[in-house]
Structures are given as C-alpha cells and as structure tokens.
mmCIF file of C-alpha atoms and ligand atoms in Angstrom:
data_model
loop_
_atom_site.group_PDB
_atom_site.id
_atom_site.type_symbol
_atom_site.label_atom_id
_atom_site.label_comp_id
_atom_site.label_asym_id
_atom_site.label_seq_id
_atom_site.Cartn_x
_atom_site.Cartn_y
_atom_site.Cartn_z
ATOM 1 C CA UNK A 1 108.798 107.628 108.914
ATOM 2 C CA UNK A 2 110.794 104.497 108.085
ATOM 3 C CA UNK A 3 107.545 102.863 107.128
ATOM 4 C CA UNK A 4 107.572 100.536 104.153
ATOM 5 C CA UNK A 5 103.805 100.862 104.043
ATOM 6 C CA UNK A 6 102.099 101.607 100.760
ATOM 7 C CA UNK A 7 100.828 105.113 100.219
ATOM 8 C CA UNK A 8 97.065 105.350 99.983
ATOM 9 C CA UNK A 9 97.317 108.601 97.971
ATOM 10 C CA UNK A 10 99.058 106.610 95.231
ATOM 11 C CA UNK A 11 95.681 105.103 94.422
ATOM 12 C CA UNK A 12 93.379 106.706 91.887
ATOM 13 C CA UNK A 13 89.693 106.869 92.739
ATOM 14 C CA UNK A 14 89.061 103.738 90.641
ATOM 15 C CA UNK A 15 91.928 101.838 92.232
ATOM 16 C CA UNK A 16 90.557 102.660 95.663
ATOM 17 C CA UNK A 17 87.118 101.327 94.666
ATOM 18 C CA UNK A 18 88.726 98.122 93.508
ATOM 19 C CA UNK A 19 90.481 97.773 96.837
ATOM 20 C CA UNK A 20 87.618 98.712 99.123
ATOM 21 C CA UNK A 21 84.189 97.132 99.131
ATOM 22 C CA UNK A 22 81.389 98.120 99.393
ATOM 23 C CA UNK A 23 81.751 101.139 97.117
ATOM 24 C CA UNK A 24 80.440 103.724 99.557
ATOM 25 C CA UNK A 25 83.347 102.943 101.885
ATOM 26 C CA UNK A 26 85.856 103.942 99.217
ATOM 27 C CA UNK A 27 83.947 107.190 98.812
ATOM 28 C CA UNK A 28 84.095 107.816 102.546
ATOM 29 C CA UNK A 29 87.843 107.202 102.635
ATOM 30 C CA UNK A 30 88.413 109.529 99.682
ATOM 31 C CA UNK A 31 86.400 112.150 101.492
ATOM 32 C CA UNK A 32 88.395 111.753 104.692
ATOM 33 C CA UNK A 33 91.648 112.099 102.802
ATOM 34 C CA UNK A 34 90.884 114.995 100.455
ATOM 35 C CA UNK A 35 88.119 116.899 102.226
ATOM 36 C CA UNK A 36 88.841 116.298 105.905
ATOM 37 C CA UNK A 37 92.609 116.105 105.409
ATOM 38 C CA UNK A 38 92.869 113.057 107.677
ATOM 39 C CA UNK A 39 96.397 111.912 108.446
ATOM 40 C CA UNK A 40 95.515 108.519 109.930
ATOM 41 C CA UNK A 41 92.918 105.814 109.375
ATOM 42 C CA UNK A 42 92.093 106.081 113.054
ATOM 43 C CA UNK A 43 90.500 109.504 112.411
ATOM 44 C CA UNK A 44 88.078 108.046 109.881
ATOM 45 C CA UNK A 45 85.299 107.695 112.419
ATOM 46 C CA UNK A 46 82.568 106.302 110.204
ATOM 47 C CA UNK A 47 84.669 103.331 109.054
ATOM 48 C CA UNK A 48 84.369 99.939 110.747
ATOM 49 C CA UNK A 49 87.131 99.267 113.232
ATOM 50 C CA UNK A 50 88.302 96.154 111.401
ATOM 51 C CA UNK A 51 88.612 98.007 108.111
ATOM 52 C CA UNK A 52 90.676 100.772 109.707
ATOM 53 C CA UNK A 53 92.960 98.225 111.293
ATOM 54 C CA UNK A 54 93.453 96.287 108.073
ATOM 55 C CA UNK A 55 94.133 99.415 106.071
ATOM 56 C CA UNK A 56 96.583 100.669 108.648
ATOM 57 C CA UNK A 57 98.570 97.445 108.493
ATOM 58 C CA UNK A 58 99.216 97.906 104.800
ATOM 59 C CA UNK A 59 98.850 101.603 104.030
ATOM 60 C CA UNK A 60 99.861 105.014 105.333
ATOM 61 C CA UNK A 61 97.901 108.269 104.980
ATOM 62 C CA UNK A 62 100.950 110.284 106.037
ATOM 63 C CA UNK A 63 103.765 109.668 103.556
ATOM 64 C CA UNK A 64 105.361 113.110 104.040
ATOM 65 C CA UNK A 65 106.540 114.796 107.189
ATOM 66 C CA UNK A 66 106.856 118.561 107.351
ATOM 67 C CA UNK A 67 110.349 119.385 108.563
ATOM 68 C CA UNK A 68 110.491 123.100 107.903
ATOM 69 C CA UNK A 69 108.375 126.045 106.848
ATOM 70 C CA UNK A 70 109.513 129.541 105.945
ATOM 71 C CA UNK A 71 107.173 132.492 105.728
ATOM 72 C CA UNK A 72 107.642 135.295 103.265
ATOM 73 C CA UNK A 73 106.533 138.866 103.889
ATOM 74 C CA UNK A 74 104.207 138.666 100.905
ATOM 75 C CA UNK A 75 102.274 135.763 102.438
ATOM 76 C CA UNK A 76 103.966 132.988 100.460
ATOM 77 C CA UNK A 77 105.201 129.979 102.406
ATOM 78 C CA UNK A 78 107.844 127.470 101.528
ATOM 79 C CA UNK A 79 107.699 123.953 102.933
ATOM 80 C CA UNK A 80 110.298 121.265 103.257
ATOM 81 C CA UNK A 81 108.954 117.724 103.422
ATOM 82 C CA UNK A 82 110.703 114.519 104.336
ATOM 83 C CA UNK A 83 109.854 111.319 102.497
ATOM 84 C CA UNK A 84 109.795 107.892 104.160
ATOM 85 C CA UNK A 85 113.379 107.196 103.009
ATOM 86 C CA UNK A 86 114.729 110.416 104.486
ATOM 87 C CA UNK A 87 115.019 112.429 101.263
ATOM 88 C CA UNK A 88 113.504 115.899 101.280
ATOM 89 C CA UNK A 89 111.563 117.930 98.725
ATOM 90 C CA UNK A 90 110.178 121.431 98.660
ATOM 91 C CA UNK A 91 106.770 122.828 97.855
ATOM 92 C CA UNK A 92 105.634 126.438 97.988
ATOM 93 C CA UNK A 93 102.299 128.086 98.624
ATOM 94 C CA UNK A 94 102.199 131.302 96.649
ATOM 95 C CA UNK A 95 99.685 133.902 97.655
ATOM 96 C CA UNK A 96 98.851 135.446 94.322
ATOM 97 C CA UNK A 97 96.298 137.860 95.706
ATOM 98 C CA UNK A 98 95.459 138.620 99.307
ATOM 99 C CA UNK A 99 91.880 138.633 100.551
ATOM 100 C CA UNK A 100 90.178 141.951 99.825
ATOM 101 C CA UNK A 101 87.142 143.520 101.500
ATOM 102 C CA UNK A 102 84.459 146.021 100.502
ATOM 103 C CA UNK A 103 84.039 149.094 102.702
ATOM 104 C CA UNK A 104 81.103 147.472 104.467
ATOM 105 C CA UNK A 105 83.364 144.607 105.525
ATOM 106 C CA UNK A 106 82.011 142.032 103.101
ATOM 107 C CA UNK A 107 84.507 140.010 101.116
ATOM 108 C CA UNK A 108 85.349 141.476 97.719
ATOM 109 C CA UNK A 109 87.863 138.851 96.615
ATOM 110 C CA UNK A 110 89.042 135.654 98.223
ATOM 111 C CA UNK A 111 92.753 134.928 98.349
ATOM 112 C CA UNK A 112 94.178 133.393 95.233
ATOM 113 C CA UNK A 113 96.651 130.584 95.662
ATOM 114 C CA UNK A 114 99.106 128.734 93.493
ATOM 115 C CA UNK A 115 100.977 125.718 94.806
ATOM 116 C CA UNK A 116 104.375 124.929 93.328
ATOM 117 C CA UNK A 117 105.215 121.230 93.625
ATOM 118 C CA UNK A 118 108.210 118.941 93.192
ATOM 119 C CA UNK A 119 108.161 115.841 91.001
ATOM 120 C CA UNK A 120 111.575 114.312 91.774
ATOM 121 C CA UNK A 121 114.229 114.316 94.458
ATOM 122 C CA UNK A 122 116.972 116.140 92.580
ATOM 123 C CA UNK A 123 117.113 116.222 88.794
ATOM 124 C CA UNK A 124 119.056 114.476 86.029
ATOM 125 C CA UNK A 125 118.905 117.338 83.567
ATOM 126 C CA UNK A 126 121.785 119.234 85.125
ATOM 127 C CA UNK A 127 121.163 122.844 84.123
ATOM 128 C CA UNK A 128 124.165 125.040 84.882
ATOM 129 C CA UNK A 129 122.153 127.713 86.693
ATOM 130 C CA UNK A 130 119.988 125.438 88.833
ATOM 131 C CA UNK A 131 120.644 124.545 92.444
ATOM 132 C CA UNK A 132 118.510 121.400 92.327
ATOM 133 C CA UNK A 133 120.851 120.036 89.664
ATOM 134 C CA UNK A 134 123.871 120.447 91.926
ATOM 135 C CA UNK A 135 122.725 117.702 94.266
ATOM 136 C CA UNK A 136 122.303 115.205 91.435
ATOM 137 C CA UNK A 137 119.346 112.894 91.010
ATOM 138 C CA UNK A 138 118.036 110.674 93.789
ATOM 139 C CA UNK A 139 114.684 109.302 92.715
ATOM 140 C CA UNK A 140 111.272 109.925 91.245
ATOM 141 C CA UNK A 141 108.377 110.845 93.487
ATOM 142 C CA UNK A 142 105.321 108.641 93.326
ATOM 143 C CA UNK A 143 101.962 110.163 92.354
ATOM 144 C CA UNK A 144 100.907 110.001 95.999
ATOM 145 C CA UNK A 145 104.017 111.862 97.157
ATOM 146 C CA UNK A 146 103.257 114.600 94.638
ATOM 147 C CA UNK A 147 99.589 114.786 95.612
ATOM 148 C CA UNK A 148 100.455 114.863 99.308
ATOM 149 C CA UNK A 149 102.412 118.114 98.984
ATOM 150 C CA UNK A 150 99.240 119.943 98.004
ATOM 151 C CA UNK A 151 97.036 118.175 100.540
ATOM 152 C CA UNK A 152 99.395 119.096 103.390
ATOM 153 C CA UNK A 153 99.694 122.690 102.247
ATOM 154 C CA UNK A 154 95.910 123.035 102.052
ATOM 155 C CA UNK A 155 95.554 121.512 105.495
ATOM 156 C CA UNK A 156 98.263 123.641 107.081
ATOM 157 C CA UNK A 157 96.738 126.837 105.686
ATOM 158 C CA UNK A 158 93.112 125.962 106.384
ATOM 159 C CA UNK A 159 92.282 126.114 102.713
ATOM 160 C CA UNK A 160 88.878 124.500 102.373
ATOM 161 C CA UNK A 161 88.580 121.478 100.131
ATOM 162 C CA UNK A 162 86.356 123.286 97.659
ATOM 163 C CA UNK A 163 88.572 126.379 97.328
ATOM 164 C CA UNK A 164 90.212 126.741 93.961
ATOM 165 C CA UNK A 165 93.975 126.545 93.782
ATOM 166 C CA UNK A 166 96.285 126.485 90.810
ATOM 167 C CA UNK A 167 99.164 124.062 90.537
ATOM 168 C CA UNK A 168 102.531 124.409 88.873
ATOM 169 C CA UNK A 169 104.975 121.517 88.486
ATOM 170 C CA UNK A 170 107.876 123.895 88.878
ATOM 171 C CA UNK A 171 109.538 122.719 92.050
ATOM 172 C CA UNK A 172 112.393 120.267 92.175
ATOM 173 C CA UNK A 173 112.828 117.840 89.324
ATOM 174 C CA UNK A 174 111.932 117.421 85.673
ATOM 175 C CA UNK A 175 108.266 116.364 85.509
ATOM 176 C CA UNK A 176 108.542 114.755 82.091
ATOM 177 C CA UNK A 177 111.378 112.568 83.305
ATOM 178 C CA UNK A 178 108.763 111.089 85.654
ATOM 179 C CA UNK A 179 105.894 111.231 83.219
ATOM 180 C CA UNK A 180 103.904 108.243 84.406
ATOM 181 C CA UNK A 181 103.644 109.313 88.043
ATOM 182 C CA UNK A 182 103.190 112.971 87.140
ATOM 183 C CA UNK A 183 100.331 112.146 84.749
ATOM 184 C CA UNK A 184 98.735 110.016 87.427
ATOM 185 C CA UNK A 185 99.009 112.839 89.966
ATOM 186 C CA UNK A 186 97.379 115.246 87.483
ATOM 187 C CA UNK A 187 94.376 112.918 87.315
ATOM 188 C CA UNK A 188 94.208 112.402 91.073
ATOM 189 C CA UNK A 189 94.298 116.182 91.598
ATOM 190 C CA UNK A 190 91.453 116.597 89.107
ATOM 191 C CA UNK A 191 89.275 113.882 90.663
ATOM 192 C CA UNK A 192 85.855 115.415 91.356
ATOM 193 C CA UNK A 193 85.439 113.603 94.657
ATOM 194 C CA UNK A 194 88.938 114.561 95.709
ATOM 195 C CA UNK A 195 90.612 117.963 95.381
ATOM 196 C CA UNK A 196 88.837 118.704 92.092
ATOM 197 C CA UNK A 197 91.674 120.822 90.706
ATOM 198 C CA UNK A 198 90.693 121.031 87.051
ATOM 199 C CA UNK A 199 93.484 120.114 84.672
ATOM 200 C CA UNK A 200 93.329 123.572 83.070
ATOM 201 C CA UNK A 201 94.476 124.875 86.461
ATOM 202 C CA UNK A 202 97.583 122.705 86.349
ATOM 203 C CA UNK A 203 100.779 123.636 84.527
ATOM 204 C CA UNK A 204 103.656 121.313 83.768
ATOM 205 C CA UNK A 205 106.989 123.009 83.254
ATOM 206 C CA UNK A 206 109.676 121.178 81.326
ATOM 207 C CA UNK A 207 113.237 121.745 80.260
ATOM 208 C CA UNK A 208 112.127 120.506 76.846
ATOM 209 C CA UNK A 209 112.204 116.727 76.484
ATOM 210 C CA UNK A 210 110.625 116.906 73.047
ATOM 211 C CA UNK A 211 109.630 113.246 72.723
ATOM 212 C CA UNK A 212 107.981 113.365 76.144
ATOM 213 C CA UNK A 213 106.164 116.586 75.248
ATOM 214 C CA UNK A 214 104.716 114.722 72.270
ATOM 215 C CA UNK A 215 103.730 111.828 74.512
ATOM 216 C CA UNK A 216 102.189 114.150 77.099
ATOM 217 C CA UNK A 217 100.206 115.823 74.329
ATOM 218 C CA UNK A 218 98.813 112.486 73.198
ATOM 219 C CA UNK A 219 97.557 111.830 76.719
ATOM 220 C CA UNK A 220 95.081 114.719 76.213
ATOM 221 C CA UNK A 221 95.115 115.614 79.890
ATOM 222 C CA UNK A 222 94.092 119.230 79.273
ATOM 223 C CA UNK A 223 96.983 120.610 81.291
ATOM 224 C CA UNK A 224 98.933 123.769 80.451
ATOM 225 C CA UNK A 225 102.444 123.519 79.164
ATOM 226 C CA UNK A 226 105.406 125.675 80.128
ATOM 227 C CA UNK A 227 108.750 125.380 78.379
ATOM 228 C CA UNK A 228 111.943 126.443 80.114
ATOM 229 C CA UNK A 229 113.654 127.882 77.064
ATOM 230 C CA UNK A 230 116.221 130.312 78.504
ATOM 231 C CA UNK A 231 118.245 130.611 75.292
ATOM 232 C CA UNK A 232 117.423 131.137 71.640
ATOM 233 C CA UNK A 233 120.399 129.487 69.981
ATOM 234 C CA UNK A 234 121.540 125.902 70.440
ATOM 235 C CA UNK A 235 125.128 126.767 71.279
ATOM 236 C CA UNK A 236 124.247 128.835 74.321
ATOM 237 C CA UNK A 237 121.378 126.557 75.317
ATOM 238 C CA UNK A 238 123.705 123.551 75.343
ATOM 239 C CA UNK A 239 125.962 125.363 77.764
ATOM 240 C CA UNK A 240 123.130 126.322 80.076
ATOM 241 C CA UNK A 241 121.083 123.159 79.618
ATOM 242 C CA UNK A 242 123.023 120.058 78.510
ATOM 243 C CA UNK A 243 119.709 118.362 77.647
ATOM 244 C CA UNK A 244 119.716 120.563 74.554
ATOM 245 C CA UNK A 245 122.252 118.190 72.974
ATOM 246 C CA UNK A 246 119.585 115.506 72.942
ATOM 247 C CA UNK A 247 116.610 117.781 72.239
ATOM 248 C CA UNK A 248 117.490 120.952 70.405
ATOM 249 C CA UNK A 249 115.415 124.091 70.103
ATOM 250 C CA UNK A 250 113.909 123.125 66.734
ATOM 251 C CA UNK A 251 112.680 119.803 68.154
ATOM 252 C CA UNK A 252 111.046 121.596 71.076
ATOM 253 C CA UNK A 253 109.284 124.062 68.787
ATOM 254 C CA UNK A 254 107.950 121.187 66.674
ATOM 255 C CA UNK A 255 106.727 119.343 69.781
ATOM 256 C CA UNK A 256 104.993 122.494 71.031
ATOM 257 C CA UNK A 257 103.287 123.014 67.676
ATOM 258 C CA UNK A 258 101.847 119.499 67.965
ATOM 259 C CA UNK A 259 100.711 119.972 71.549
ATOM 260 C CA UNK A 260 96.966 120.277 72.189
ATOM 261 C CA UNK A 261 96.420 123.693 73.751
ATOM 262 C CA UNK A 262 93.143 124.729 75.328
ATOM 263 C CA UNK A 263 91.409 127.409 73.202
ATOM 264 C CA UNK A 264 91.684 130.005 75.932
ATOM 265 C CA UNK A 265 95.308 129.269 76.791
ATOM 266 C CA UNK A 266 98.795 129.825 75.504
ATOM 267 C CA UNK A 267 101.975 127.820 75.872
ATOM 268 C CA UNK A 268 104.230 129.572 78.317
ATOM 269 C CA UNK A 269 107.873 130.039 77.451
ATOM 270 C CA UNK A 270 109.967 130.701 80.500
ATOM 271 C CA UNK A 271 113.069 132.711 79.879
ATOM 272 C CA UNK A 272 115.476 132.960 82.771
ATOM 273 C CA UNK A 273 117.314 136.214 82.226
ATOM 274 C CA UNK A 274 120.979 136.097 83.234
ATOM 275 C CA UNK A 275 123.071 139.226 83.156
ATOM 276 C CA UNK A 276 125.412 139.428 80.157
ATOM 277 C CA UNK A 277 124.508 135.896 79.114
ATOM 278 C CA UNK A 278 121.119 136.067 77.408
ATOM 279 C CA UNK A 279 119.765 139.539 78.200
ATOM 280 C CA UNK A 280 120.587 141.372 74.963
ATOM 281 C CA UNK A 281 118.025 142.617 72.486
ATOM 282 C CA UNK A 282 119.320 140.388 69.706
ATOM 283 C CA UNK A 283 118.067 137.446 71.825
ATOM 284 C CA UNK A 284 114.647 139.083 72.126
ATOM 285 C CA UNK A 285 114.599 139.482 68.366
ATOM 286 C CA UNK A 286 115.433 135.830 67.800
ATOM 287 C CA UNK A 287 112.847 134.782 70.376
ATOM 288 C CA UNK A 288 110.179 136.664 68.491
ATOM 289 C CA UNK A 289 110.907 134.824 65.273
ATOM 290 C CA UNK A 290 111.202 131.450 67.034
ATOM 291 C CA UNK A 291 107.735 131.795 68.493
ATOM 292 C CA UNK A 292 106.169 132.990 65.285
ATOM 293 C CA UNK A 293 103.037 130.956 64.594
ATOM 294 C CA UNK A 294 102.741 129.629 68.155
ATOM 295 C CA UNK A 295 100.061 130.733 70.609
ATOM 296 C CA UNK A 296 102.735 131.644 73.099
ATOM 297 C CA UNK A 297 103.381 133.900 76.001
ATOM 298 C CA UNK A 298 106.751 134.652 77.469
ATOM 299 C CA UNK A 299 107.572 134.864 81.119
ATOM 300 C CA UNK A 300 110.834 136.602 81.884
ATOM 301 C CA UNK A 301 112.365 135.456 85.153
ATOM 302 C CA UNK A 302 115.090 137.261 87.021
ATOM 303 C CA UNK A 303 117.977 134.901 87.671
ATOM 304 C CA UNK A 304 118.008 134.402 91.426
ATOM 305 C CA UNK A 305 121.641 134.244 92.563
ATOM 306 C CA UNK A 306 122.857 131.883 95.259
ATOM 307 C CA UNK A 307 126.226 131.259 96.888
ATOM 308 C CA UNK A 308 128.834 129.850 94.536
ATOM 309 C CA UNK A 309 127.133 130.634 91.232
ATOM 310 C CA UNK A 310 128.944 132.478 88.457
ATOM 311 C CA UNK A 311 125.670 133.903 87.119
ATOM 312 C CA UNK A 312 124.222 137.292 87.961
ATOM 313 C CA UNK A 313 120.817 138.878 88.226
ATOM 314 C CA UNK A 314 120.023 141.191 85.292
ATOM 315 C CA UNK A 315 119.295 144.886 85.773
ATOM 316 C CA UNK A 316 115.693 146.086 85.896
ATOM 317 C CA UNK A 317 116.363 148.306 82.902
ATOM 318 C CA UNK A 318 117.555 145.401 80.740
ATOM 319 C CA UNK A 319 114.600 143.291 81.823
ATOM 320 C CA UNK A 320 112.131 145.991 80.819
ATOM 321 C CA UNK A 321 113.864 146.704 77.566
ATOM 322 C CA UNK A 322 113.681 143.006 76.692
ATOM 323 C CA UNK A 323 110.000 142.903 77.616
ATOM 324 C CA UNK A 324 109.148 146.100 75.726
ATOM 325 C CA UNK A 325 110.784 144.784 72.586
ATOM 326 C CA UNK A 326 108.486 141.762 72.630
ATOM 327 C CA UNK A 327 105.243 143.374 73.751
ATOM 328 C CA UNK A 328 105.572 146.185 71.186
ATOM 329 C CA UNK A 329 105.668 143.499 68.535
ATOM 330 C CA UNK A 330 102.535 141.788 69.813
ATOM 331 C CA UNK A 331 103.988 138.967 71.921
ATOM 332 C CA UNK A 332 102.454 138.495 75.366
ATOM 333 C CA UNK A 333 105.305 138.960 77.771
ATOM 334 C CA UNK A 334 105.316 139.330 81.529
ATOM 335 C CA UNK A 335 108.093 139.778 84.008
ATOM 336 C CA UNK A 336 107.753 137.420 86.877
ATOM 337 C CA UNK A 337 107.225 139.180 90.130
ATOM 338 C CA UNK A 338 109.369 137.163 92.462
ATOM 339 C CA UNK A 339 107.072 136.125 95.225
ATOM 340 C CA UNK A 340 108.640 134.963 98.421
ATOM 341 C CA UNK A 341 112.017 136.389 97.528
ATOM 342 C CA UNK A 342 112.811 137.033 101.158
ATOM 343 C CA UNK A 343 112.446 133.327 101.848
ATOM 344 C CA UNK A 344 115.871 131.754 101.568
ATOM 345 C CA UNK A 345 115.903 130.251 98.093
ATOM 346 C CA UNK A 346 117.431 126.931 99.062
ATOM 347 C CA UNK A 347 116.733 125.252 95.770
ATOM 348 C CA UNK A 348 116.873 128.516 93.876
ATOM 349 C CA UNK A 349 113.820 127.959 91.855
ATOM 350 C CA UNK A 350 110.693 127.622 93.893
ATOM 351 C CA UNK A 351 109.342 130.845 92.737
ATOM 352 C CA UNK A 352 106.253 132.570 91.623
ATOM 353 C CA UNK A 353 105.160 130.915 88.482
ATOM 354 C CA UNK A 354 101.617 132.141 88.129
ATOM 355 C CA UNK A 355 100.036 132.518 84.796
ATOM 356 C CA UNK A 356 98.660 135.947 85.246
ATOM 357 C CA UNK A 357 94.930 136.283 85.178
ATOM 358 C CA UNK A 358 94.479 133.455 82.733
ATOM 359 C CA UNK A 359 94.274 130.532 85.061
HETATM 360 N N1 SAH B 1 112.573 121.016 85.583
HETATM 361 C C1 SAH B 1 111.493 121.811 85.131
HETATM 362 C C2 SAH B 1 110.611 122.304 86.238
HETATM 363 C C3 SAH B 1 111.296 122.800 87.464
HETATM 364 S S1 SAH B 1 112.379 124.181 87.297
HETATM 365 C C4 SAH B 1 111.985 122.973 84.305
HETATM 366 O O1 SAH B 1 113.197 123.219 84.278
HETATM 367 O O2 SAH B 1 111.154 123.602 83.672
HETATM 368 C C5 SAH B 1 111.291 125.558 87.395
HETATM 369 C C6 SAH B 1 111.872 126.875 86.882
HETATM 370 O O3 SAH B 1 112.821 127.452 87.808
HETATM 371 C C7 SAH B 1 112.589 126.748 85.554
HETATM 372 O O4 SAH B 1 112.085 127.664 84.625
HETATM 373 C C8 SAH B 1 114.006 127.034 85.939
HETATM 374 O O5 SAH B 1 114.724 127.512 84.893
HETATM 375 C C9 SAH B 1 113.866 128.039 87.070
HETATM 376 N N2 SAH B 1 115.101 128.242 87.828
HETATM 377 C C10 SAH B 1 116.071 127.349 88.097
HETATM 378 N N3 SAH B 1 117.087 127.934 88.770
HETATM 379 C C11 SAH B 1 116.749 129.241 88.929
HETATM 380 C C12 SAH B 1 117.383 130.359 89.541
HETATM 381 N N4 SAH B 1 118.558 130.258 90.128
HETATM 382 N N5 SAH B 1 116.743 131.547 89.498
HETATM 383 C C13 SAH B 1 115.534 131.648 88.919
HETATM 384 N N6 SAH B 1 114.885 130.643 88.338
HETATM 385 C C14 SAH B 1 115.486 129.429 88.331
HETATM 386 FE FE1 SF4 B 2 116.181 120.118 86.411
HETATM 387 FE FE2 SF4 B 2 114.548 122.197 85.856
HETATM 388 FE FE3 SF4 B 2 116.716 122.491 87.461
HETATM 389 FE FE4 SF4 B 2 117.069 122.107 84.860
HETATM 390 S S1 SF4 B 2 116.020 123.866 85.825
HETATM 391 S S2 SF4 B 2 118.209 121.071 86.504
HETATM 392 S S3 SF4 B 2 115.409 120.708 84.405
HETATM 393 S S4 SF4 B 2 114.921 121.251 87.866
#
C-alpha cells in the first residue's frame, strides 16, 4: 500500500469523463467501480488492454486496505482501514433494522443500513471527552478516501449497488475542517451513475464551526446538518469543546438559522450526556429556549466511557427525565440507542447516529 498512485475515486463523474475518451468508457469504469465494486483495473473486462494498463500505471482503485473488522451482536460491524501512508481510520456499518419476513416467507422489510464514515485522520478540535482528539491531528482524507469507506463496506456486506443506505459523517474527524473534500465526497456519493446516495440521506455532523456552517449552507448541497452541542452555556462548552472559544453558542445558533433545511427535515442537535456534568434539568430548560424558533430535534447520547477518562455514563433515569422534559414541551427528542456497543469502542464515538424514521 505504499503506492503514490492517484486515487481514481477522487475523480467526480465529470472529471473522469475529461480523463477518459470516448465517453462510454468513462461510464463503464464508473460502473465497474460503484456497481461491480472492482478493486483493480484488471477486473474491468470490457476495457481495452492498453487502457487498463495506462490507468493502472497512474491510478489505484484500492486506496484503502481493511485491517480489522469487529462484529456486534446487533449486526453492526466496525471496520478499520489503512491508508496508503499507513494511517488508519474507522467506519461502521450500522444495521438499523434487520430483514423481516411475512408468515408466507416473503420479504416484509429489507434491512436498513447507515454507514458512519471518517473525514480526517485524528481531529484538531480537541474535545475533552473524545478519544479521536487524544491522538491529535494527522491529515485530511481525500474525497476518494471518504467514498472508498462506503464502497468497501457495501462490497464486504454484499449490499447491492442500488440498495439505499444512509450516511453520517460522524466517524473520526471534523468534517467542516475538511470542507472541500467532504463536499466533493457528498457529490460523488450522490452521483446517479455511481452509488446514487441522495444528499438528503447524508448527514454532516459538526462541532460547530459557525463560519463553515454558513459556507456549507451556501453550497446548497441538500445534506442534513447535525450539531454537536453538548452544553448550553459557553463556560461549560469551552471546557468540553475548546473550539467554543472561537465559535460560541450564539454564533452556532445564528449559523443554523441561516442554514437551508429541507422542508421535511430538522437540524439535529446532538447532546452527549455526561453524568454530573450536563445532565441536570436546568440544562434541558436552557436547551429548550436556545432552540426556540429552530426546526430542531435533539438526540441525547449516552457518554461512552473508555479507559483513562474522567467522565461517566449518565443513569437511565436521568436520561429519561431529560428527554421527558423536552418532549413534554414539544421538542422532538430521542435517546440514541447505542448500536454496536459490544464492539470495542476504540475511537469512542463510532456509534449509532441514525435519524429515526426520517431519513
Ligand atoms: N467531529 C464531528 C463529527 C464526529 S464526532 C462532531 O464532533 O460532530 C461524532 C459524535 O460522537 C459527536 O457527537 C461526538 O460528540 C460523539 N462522541 C465523541 N466521543 C464520545 C464518547 N466518548 N461517547 C459518546 N459519544 C461520543
Ligand atoms: Fe473532533 Fe468531533 Fe472528537 Fe470533537 S467530538 S474532537 S470535533 S471528532
């Protein structure tokens, strides 16, 4: 994997057409990559030998190598991938609903999948509760390295090209700190001739880089937005998330209010609940007023402890009390079922991030 070759998945559909002539050849290659899940040019049987050879000299179709997979009892699977420079990133396949059958044996519901992907190796944001932050920041992923996580997961799980999956940019890294490549990956995912994952099935989660939220909004990609809020006053948020010194809560709320939200969607506010830190009802009260006037929904997440952290998981009772306070006052609020909890949570955050029923 020490290959300095360029990554073919980094190319958008248009860029591939510019590179490959005649046009139908580019279409064939796209099909091989995203429908047949080819991992070499050699496999692309209907291409001329010379073309395969030339492409192979300059490009790779296999920029990521699977180095580990862990299976959870609930059907979720967590993957570790190695990049060409030796760094590793995680991605998780979350089984949101298992396949269900009618009594006569016919299929009632297909499985429902969400793939959680990484956008950086490490992260610069440095949140106090996050394991990814502990390792520091290494580098941004390219669009192709982001796209490849989903392609490999679909291939490994025999998920047909035309099967719908949802995507969440909630793995390692801060997507808006790598906005250009992330935006490009969103478009490549949505490409009709490729994986055709509509942008309304993709959710970008951010720690709240307000200026980048504004910029993302202006791109009009049609993606869903999730904000990792975790605290309702600036003092506590600064302690948990140092980025809050640069972008405070008020700036995030303003950016969200300017963000183009699909008519049938809401902006998700993630609230990581940490025992005795942010789990009291006064925080719920403040949250309610903060989100006033925003088409929002709240997702409460149990803090997932790991070795060496000072933070603790909240009690079920406190979680439900927090949720009840909000739902009784008309705010959509769900508690995140932690899928794949029995999988060792190496980065501490690759978790179920599904937007229930709405995606
Ligand atoms: N950097 C982006 C996206 C990746 S983090 C962001 O912060 O939004 C994805 C989610 O995992 C965030 O909501 C984050 O707060 C959460 N997370 C991080 N560490 C966690 C832990 N130990 N337990 C539970 N969730 C965690
Ligand atoms: Fe980065 Fe998100 Fe972890 Fe914060 S929670 S350090 S933004 S990955």
